[in-house]
Short mmCIF file of C-alpha atoms in Angstrom, two decimals:
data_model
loop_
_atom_site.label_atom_id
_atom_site.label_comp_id
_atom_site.label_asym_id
_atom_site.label_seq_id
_atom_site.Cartn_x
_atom_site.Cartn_y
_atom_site.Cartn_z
CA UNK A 226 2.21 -50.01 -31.17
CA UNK A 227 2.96 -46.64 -29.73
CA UNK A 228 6.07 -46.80 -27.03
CA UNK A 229 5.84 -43.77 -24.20
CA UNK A 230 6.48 -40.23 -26.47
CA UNK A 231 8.72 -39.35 -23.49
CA UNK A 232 10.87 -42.10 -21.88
CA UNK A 233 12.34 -39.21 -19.55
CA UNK A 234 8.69 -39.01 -18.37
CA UNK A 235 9.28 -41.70 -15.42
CA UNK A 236 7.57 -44.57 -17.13
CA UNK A 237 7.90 -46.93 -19.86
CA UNK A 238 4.40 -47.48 -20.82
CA UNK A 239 3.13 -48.06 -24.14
CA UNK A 240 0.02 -48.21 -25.89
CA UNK A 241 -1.06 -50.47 -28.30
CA UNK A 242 -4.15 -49.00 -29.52
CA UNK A 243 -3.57 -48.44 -33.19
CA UNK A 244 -2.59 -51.41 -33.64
CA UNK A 245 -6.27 -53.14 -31.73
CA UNK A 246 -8.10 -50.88 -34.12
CA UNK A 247 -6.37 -51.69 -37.43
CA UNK A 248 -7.03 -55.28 -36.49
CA UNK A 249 -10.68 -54.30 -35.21
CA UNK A 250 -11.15 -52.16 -38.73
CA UNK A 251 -12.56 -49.43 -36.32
CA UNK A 252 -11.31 -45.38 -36.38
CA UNK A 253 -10.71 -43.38 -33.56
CA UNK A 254 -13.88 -42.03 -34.55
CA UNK A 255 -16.00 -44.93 -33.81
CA UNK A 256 -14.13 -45.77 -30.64
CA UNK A 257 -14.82 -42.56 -29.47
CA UNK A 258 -18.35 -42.54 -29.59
CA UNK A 259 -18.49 -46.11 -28.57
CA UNK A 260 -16.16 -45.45 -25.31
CA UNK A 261 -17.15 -41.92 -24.30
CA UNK A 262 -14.02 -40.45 -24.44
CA UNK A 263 -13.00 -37.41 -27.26
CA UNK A 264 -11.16 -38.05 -29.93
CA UNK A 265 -8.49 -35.89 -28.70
CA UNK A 266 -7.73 -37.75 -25.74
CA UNK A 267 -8.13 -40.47 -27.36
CA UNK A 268 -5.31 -39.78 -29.84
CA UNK A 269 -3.36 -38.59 -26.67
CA UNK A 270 -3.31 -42.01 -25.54
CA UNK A 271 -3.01 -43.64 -29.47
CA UNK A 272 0.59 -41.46 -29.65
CA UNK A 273 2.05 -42.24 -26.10
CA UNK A 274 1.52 -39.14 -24.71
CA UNK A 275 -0.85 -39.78 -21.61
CA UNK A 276 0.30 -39.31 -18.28
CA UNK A 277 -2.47 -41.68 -16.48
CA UNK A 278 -5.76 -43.47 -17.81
CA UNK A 279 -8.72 -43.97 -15.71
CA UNK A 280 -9.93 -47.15 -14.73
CA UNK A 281 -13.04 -46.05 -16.14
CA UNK A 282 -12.01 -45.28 -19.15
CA UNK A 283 -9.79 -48.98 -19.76
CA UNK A 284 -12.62 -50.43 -19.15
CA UNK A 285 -14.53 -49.02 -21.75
CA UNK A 286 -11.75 -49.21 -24.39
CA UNK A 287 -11.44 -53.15 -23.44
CA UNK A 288 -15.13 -53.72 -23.49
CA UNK A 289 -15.26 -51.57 -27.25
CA UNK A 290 -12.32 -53.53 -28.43
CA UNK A 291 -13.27 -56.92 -26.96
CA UNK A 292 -10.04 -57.09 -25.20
CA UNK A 293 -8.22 -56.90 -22.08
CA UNK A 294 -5.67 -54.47 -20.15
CA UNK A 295 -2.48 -55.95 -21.34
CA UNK A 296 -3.43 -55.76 -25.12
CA UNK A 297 -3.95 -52.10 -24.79
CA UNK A 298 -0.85 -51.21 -22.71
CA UNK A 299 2.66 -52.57 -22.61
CA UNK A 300 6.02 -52.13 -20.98
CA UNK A 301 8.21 -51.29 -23.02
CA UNK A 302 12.00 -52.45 -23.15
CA UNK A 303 14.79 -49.77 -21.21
CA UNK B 200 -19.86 -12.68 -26.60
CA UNK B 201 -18.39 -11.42 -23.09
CA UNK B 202 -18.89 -13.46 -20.41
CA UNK B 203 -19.40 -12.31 -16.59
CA UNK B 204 -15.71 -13.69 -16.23
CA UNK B 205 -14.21 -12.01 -18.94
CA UNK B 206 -16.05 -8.65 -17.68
CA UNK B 207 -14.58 -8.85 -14.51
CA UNK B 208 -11.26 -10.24 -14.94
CA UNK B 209 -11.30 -7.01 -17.42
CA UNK B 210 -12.42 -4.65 -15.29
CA UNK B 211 -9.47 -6.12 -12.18
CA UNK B 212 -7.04 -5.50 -15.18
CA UNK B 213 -8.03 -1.98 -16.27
CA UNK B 214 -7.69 -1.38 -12.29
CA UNK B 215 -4.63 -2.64 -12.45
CA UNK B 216 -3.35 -0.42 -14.90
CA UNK B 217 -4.58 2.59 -13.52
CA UNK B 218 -3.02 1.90 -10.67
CA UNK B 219 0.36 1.96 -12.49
CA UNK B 220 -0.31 5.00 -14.40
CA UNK B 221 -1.34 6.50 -10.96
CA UNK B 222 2.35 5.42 -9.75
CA UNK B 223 3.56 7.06 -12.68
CA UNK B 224 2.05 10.08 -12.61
CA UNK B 225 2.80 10.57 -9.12
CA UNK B 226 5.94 9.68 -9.60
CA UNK B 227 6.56 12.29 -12.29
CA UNK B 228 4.75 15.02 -9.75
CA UNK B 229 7.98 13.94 -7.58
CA UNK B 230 10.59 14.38 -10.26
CA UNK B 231 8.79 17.61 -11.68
CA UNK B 232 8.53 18.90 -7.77
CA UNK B 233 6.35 22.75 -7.38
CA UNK B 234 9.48 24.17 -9.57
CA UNK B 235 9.06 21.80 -12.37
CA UNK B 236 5.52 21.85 -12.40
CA UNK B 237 5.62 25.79 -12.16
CA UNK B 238 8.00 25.66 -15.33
CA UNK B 239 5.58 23.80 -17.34
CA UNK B 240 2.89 25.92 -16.46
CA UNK B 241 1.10 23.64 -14.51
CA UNK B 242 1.48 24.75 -10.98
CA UNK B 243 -2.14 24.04 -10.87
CA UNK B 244 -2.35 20.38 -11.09
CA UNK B 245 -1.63 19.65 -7.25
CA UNK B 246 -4.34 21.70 -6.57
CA UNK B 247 -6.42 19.66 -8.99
CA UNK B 248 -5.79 16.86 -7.80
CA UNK B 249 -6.15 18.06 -3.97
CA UNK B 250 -9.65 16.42 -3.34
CA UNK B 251 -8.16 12.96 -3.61
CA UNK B 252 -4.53 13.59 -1.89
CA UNK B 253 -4.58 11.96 1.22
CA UNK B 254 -2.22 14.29 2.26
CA UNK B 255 -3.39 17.63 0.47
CA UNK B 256 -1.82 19.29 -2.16
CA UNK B 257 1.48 20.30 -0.12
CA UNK B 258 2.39 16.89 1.30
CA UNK B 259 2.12 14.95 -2.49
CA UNK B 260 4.57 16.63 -4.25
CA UNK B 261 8.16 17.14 -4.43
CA UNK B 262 10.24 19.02 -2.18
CA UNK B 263 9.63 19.52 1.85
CA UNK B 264 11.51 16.92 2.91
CA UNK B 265 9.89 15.85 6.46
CA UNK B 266 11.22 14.11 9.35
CA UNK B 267 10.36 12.40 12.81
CA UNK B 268 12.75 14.30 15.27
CA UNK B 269 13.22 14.34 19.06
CA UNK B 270 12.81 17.96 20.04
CA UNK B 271 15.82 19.15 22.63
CA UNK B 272 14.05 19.86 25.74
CA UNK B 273 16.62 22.53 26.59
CA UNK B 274 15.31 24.42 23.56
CA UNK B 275 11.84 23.49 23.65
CA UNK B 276 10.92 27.27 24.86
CA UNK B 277 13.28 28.55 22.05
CA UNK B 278 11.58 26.71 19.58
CA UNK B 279 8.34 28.06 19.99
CA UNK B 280 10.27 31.27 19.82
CA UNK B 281 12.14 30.06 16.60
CA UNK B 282 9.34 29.25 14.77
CA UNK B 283 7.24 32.51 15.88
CA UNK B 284 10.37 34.58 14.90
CA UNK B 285 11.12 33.19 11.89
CA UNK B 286 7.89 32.90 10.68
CA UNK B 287 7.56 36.54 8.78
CA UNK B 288 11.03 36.31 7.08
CA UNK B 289 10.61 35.97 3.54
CA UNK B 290 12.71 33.01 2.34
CA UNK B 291 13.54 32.63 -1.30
CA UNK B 292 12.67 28.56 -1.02
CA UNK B 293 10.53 28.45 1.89
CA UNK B 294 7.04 29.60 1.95
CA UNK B 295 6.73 30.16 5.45
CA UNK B 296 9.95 32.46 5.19
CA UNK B 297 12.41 30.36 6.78
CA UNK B 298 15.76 30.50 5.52
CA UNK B 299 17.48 28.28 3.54
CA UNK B 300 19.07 24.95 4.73
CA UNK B 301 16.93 25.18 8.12
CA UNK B 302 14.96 22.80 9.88
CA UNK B 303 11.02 24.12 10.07
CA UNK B 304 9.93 22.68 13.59
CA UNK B 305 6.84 23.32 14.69
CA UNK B 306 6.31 24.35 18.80
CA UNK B 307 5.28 20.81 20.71
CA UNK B 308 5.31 18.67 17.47
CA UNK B 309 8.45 16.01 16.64
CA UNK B 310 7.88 16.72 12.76
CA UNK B 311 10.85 18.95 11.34
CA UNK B 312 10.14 20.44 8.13
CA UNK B 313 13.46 20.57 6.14
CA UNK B 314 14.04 23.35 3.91
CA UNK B 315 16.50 24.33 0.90
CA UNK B 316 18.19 20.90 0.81
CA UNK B 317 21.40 21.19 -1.94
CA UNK B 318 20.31 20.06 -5.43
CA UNK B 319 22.23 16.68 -5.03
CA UNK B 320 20.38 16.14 -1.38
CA UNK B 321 17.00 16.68 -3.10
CA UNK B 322 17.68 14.25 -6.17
CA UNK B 323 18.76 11.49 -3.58
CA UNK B 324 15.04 12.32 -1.77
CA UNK B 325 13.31 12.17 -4.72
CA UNK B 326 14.80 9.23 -6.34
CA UNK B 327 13.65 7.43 -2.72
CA UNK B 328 10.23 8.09 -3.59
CA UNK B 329 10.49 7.38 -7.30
CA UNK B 330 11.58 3.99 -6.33
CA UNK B 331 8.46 3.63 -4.40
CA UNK B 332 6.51 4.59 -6.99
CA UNK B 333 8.14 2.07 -9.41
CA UNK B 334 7.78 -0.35 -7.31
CA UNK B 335 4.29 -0.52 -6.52
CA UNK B 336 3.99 0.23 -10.40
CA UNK B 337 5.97 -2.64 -11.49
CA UNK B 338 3.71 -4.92 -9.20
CA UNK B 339 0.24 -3.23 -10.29
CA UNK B 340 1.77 -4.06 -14.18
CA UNK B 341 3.06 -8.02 -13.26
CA UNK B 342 -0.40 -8.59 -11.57
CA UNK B 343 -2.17 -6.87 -15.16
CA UNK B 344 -0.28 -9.22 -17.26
CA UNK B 345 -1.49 -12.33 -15.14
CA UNK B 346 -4.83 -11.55 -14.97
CA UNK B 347 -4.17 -10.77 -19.14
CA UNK B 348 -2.71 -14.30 -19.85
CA UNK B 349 -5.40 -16.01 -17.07
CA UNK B 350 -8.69 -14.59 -19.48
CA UNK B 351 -6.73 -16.14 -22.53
CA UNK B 352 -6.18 -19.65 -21.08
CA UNK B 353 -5.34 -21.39 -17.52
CA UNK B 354 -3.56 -19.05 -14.76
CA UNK B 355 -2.48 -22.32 -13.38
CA UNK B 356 1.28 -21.65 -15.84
CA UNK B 357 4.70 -21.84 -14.39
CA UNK B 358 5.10 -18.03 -15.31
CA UNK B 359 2.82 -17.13 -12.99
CA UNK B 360 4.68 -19.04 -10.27
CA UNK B 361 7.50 -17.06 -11.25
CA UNK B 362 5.49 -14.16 -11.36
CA UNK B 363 4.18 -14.22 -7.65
CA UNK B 364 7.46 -15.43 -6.14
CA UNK B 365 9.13 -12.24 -7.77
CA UNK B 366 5.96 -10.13 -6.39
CA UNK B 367 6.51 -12.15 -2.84
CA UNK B 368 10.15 -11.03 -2.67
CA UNK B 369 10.07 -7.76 -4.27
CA UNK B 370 7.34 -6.66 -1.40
CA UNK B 371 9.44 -8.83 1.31
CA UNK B 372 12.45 -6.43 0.50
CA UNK B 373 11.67 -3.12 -1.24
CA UNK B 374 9.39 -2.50 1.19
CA UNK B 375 11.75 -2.09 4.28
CA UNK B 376 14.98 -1.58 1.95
CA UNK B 377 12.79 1.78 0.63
CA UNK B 378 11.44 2.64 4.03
CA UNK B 379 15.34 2.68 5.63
CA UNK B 380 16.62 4.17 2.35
CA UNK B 381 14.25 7.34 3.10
CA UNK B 382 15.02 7.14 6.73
CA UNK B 383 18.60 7.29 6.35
CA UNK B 384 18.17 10.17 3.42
CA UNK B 385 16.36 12.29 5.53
CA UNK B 386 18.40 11.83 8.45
CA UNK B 387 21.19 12.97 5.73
CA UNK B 388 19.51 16.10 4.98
CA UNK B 389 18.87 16.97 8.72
CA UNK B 390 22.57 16.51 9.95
CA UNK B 391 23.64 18.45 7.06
CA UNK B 392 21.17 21.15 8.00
CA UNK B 393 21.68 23.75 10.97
CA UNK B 394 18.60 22.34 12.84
CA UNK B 395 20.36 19.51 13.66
CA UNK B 396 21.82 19.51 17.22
CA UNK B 397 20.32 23.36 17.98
CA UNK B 398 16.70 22.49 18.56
CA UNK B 399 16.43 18.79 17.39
CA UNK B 400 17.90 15.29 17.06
CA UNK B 401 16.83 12.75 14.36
CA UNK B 402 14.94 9.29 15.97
CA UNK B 403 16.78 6.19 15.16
CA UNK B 404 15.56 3.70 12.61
CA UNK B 405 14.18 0.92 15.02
CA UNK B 406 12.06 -2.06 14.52
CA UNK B 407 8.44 -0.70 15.14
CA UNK B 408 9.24 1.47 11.54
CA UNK B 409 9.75 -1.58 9.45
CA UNK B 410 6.84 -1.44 7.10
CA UNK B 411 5.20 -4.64 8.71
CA UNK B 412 2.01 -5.04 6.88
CA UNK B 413 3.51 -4.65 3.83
CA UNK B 414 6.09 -7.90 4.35
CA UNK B 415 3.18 -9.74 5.78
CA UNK B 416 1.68 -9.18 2.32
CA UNK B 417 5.14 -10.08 0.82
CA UNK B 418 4.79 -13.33 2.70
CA UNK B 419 1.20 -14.52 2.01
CA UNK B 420 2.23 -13.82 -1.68
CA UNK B 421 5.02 -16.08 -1.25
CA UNK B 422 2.78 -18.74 0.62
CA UNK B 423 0.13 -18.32 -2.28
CA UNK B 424 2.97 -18.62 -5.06
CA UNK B 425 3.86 -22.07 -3.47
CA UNK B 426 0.10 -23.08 -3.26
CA UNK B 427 0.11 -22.15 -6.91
CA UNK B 428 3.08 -24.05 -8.20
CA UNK B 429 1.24 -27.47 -6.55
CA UNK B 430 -1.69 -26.09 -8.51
CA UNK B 431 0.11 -25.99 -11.56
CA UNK B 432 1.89 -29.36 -11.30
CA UNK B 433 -1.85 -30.71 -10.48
CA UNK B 434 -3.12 -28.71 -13.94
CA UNK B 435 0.21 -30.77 -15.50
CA UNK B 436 -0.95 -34.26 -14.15
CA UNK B 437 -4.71 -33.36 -15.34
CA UNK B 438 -3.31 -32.47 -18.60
CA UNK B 439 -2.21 -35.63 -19.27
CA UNK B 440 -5.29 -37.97 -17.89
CA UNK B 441 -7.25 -39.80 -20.27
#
């Protein structure tokens, strides 16, 4: 689980995508092509760094991973 | 392979730049003055330039310090006389003959040509125009070095928002700060000279001589430097959507 890179950023939202694809045995690679979304920004949100995440693209990340919202993101602790 | 983009973002650049050296040649015309350029052997380069003066070979180079005057009606007669009389003296710093430290002005006009300033006088007048020269030079190079770092990656950077606020403000105040700083230097020179009082007295500084257009450039910079900084913190929010 990645917590925010920033917690002076003005949110405590983490991402818990490495983990869902270690337990999925899928790469960012793989997601990427199945989701639509570059690698890059993939890996953005993977490490905590995004500022925002479309609708759009949750979705697709859920449907890929056979999961829902909460498993992907997290609040994490003050 | 260069795009259409790069080619013209290029070409605004090069503009740019040429506009500086412009300021600085110019500049160094003022410094050098007919004297300087005369001691270099290059008396000639006013004259080459002439075609594109906008105010002929005379009026863009150092030394005839000219000034808005209101003519003394009591003397108007004389000055016609003045001017006709003096005319055929030779002068060792005035072409027209006049003598030295004398204001040249001619018969109906409110212009007073001011001649044979002392050195310290003419350094003051000349580091007035300098200034303006910089000025518009230091702007020409800011606006290079956007364009520059726009070609190589997103103008939307909080430099650049630095960049047009200090553009905004420079404009906002050099521009009137250089136009009363000339004002009061000539007004100098003509009180010190012994046309002042005889046939002429200087015009106040007043409102309508603020260099208007030139803030109201100053201010749309500003406005446009605000409009920028949103558009950077929207760049900074896009940045980070996945």
């Amino acid at each position: 689980m990645s917590p925010p890179a920033e917690i002076d950023d003005g949110h405590r939202i983490g991402c818990s995508l490495d983990a869902l694809l270690a337990a999925q045995g899928m790469t960012l690679t793989e997601l990427s092509e199945r989701v639509g979304v570059s690698i890059v920004n993939l890996s953005i949100l993977k490490n905590g760094r995004a500022k925002a995440v479309r609708f759009s693209t949750l979705t697709a990340i859920c449907e890929a991973l056979n999961c829902d919202v909460g498993d992907v993101l997290f609040l994490a602790s003050p | 392979m260069m795009t259409r983009s790069d080619l013209t973002t290029r070409v605004i650049e090069g503009l740019l730049w040429l506009v500086a050296a412009w300021c600085a040649l110019f500049g160094l015309l003022w410094v050098l003055g007919s004297h300087g350029l005369q001691w270099l052997d290059a008396g000639d380069i006013p004259n080459w330039l002439a075609p594109i003066l906008v105010n002929g070979p005379q009026g863009d180079r150092t030394g005839i310090p000219q000034i808005g005057a209101a003519l003394n009606p009591a003397e108007s007669l004389q000055v016609g006389a003045l001017f006709s009389h003096l005319f055929p003296i030779p002068g060792e710093h005035s072409p027209l003959g006049t003598p030295n430290n004398w204001g040249e002005v001619a018969p109906g006009g409110a212009v007073v040509n001011l001649w044979g300033p002392t050195g310290f006088q003419h350094h003051v007048y000349m580091a007035v125009h300098v200034l303006a020269y910089a000025l518009v030079a230091v702007i020409a190079v800011v606006l290079a070095r956007m364009v520059a770092d726009s070609r190589r990656g997103s103008p939307f950077v909080r430099r650049n928002v630095m960049r047009l606020f200090w553009i905004g403000w420079l404009v906002i105040i050099g521009t009137p700060v250089i136009s009363w700083a000339n004002w009061a230097c000539l007004r100098w020179i003509f009180n010190s000279s012994t046309a002042s009082g005889h046939v002429a007295r200087t015009v106040g500084y007043s409102w309508e001589s603020l260099p208007w257009w030139s803030m109201l450039i100053g201010a749309v910079v500003l406005i446009l430097a605000t409009v920028w900084r949103s558009g950077v913190q929207m760049a900074d929010d896009v940045a980070g959507l996945v």
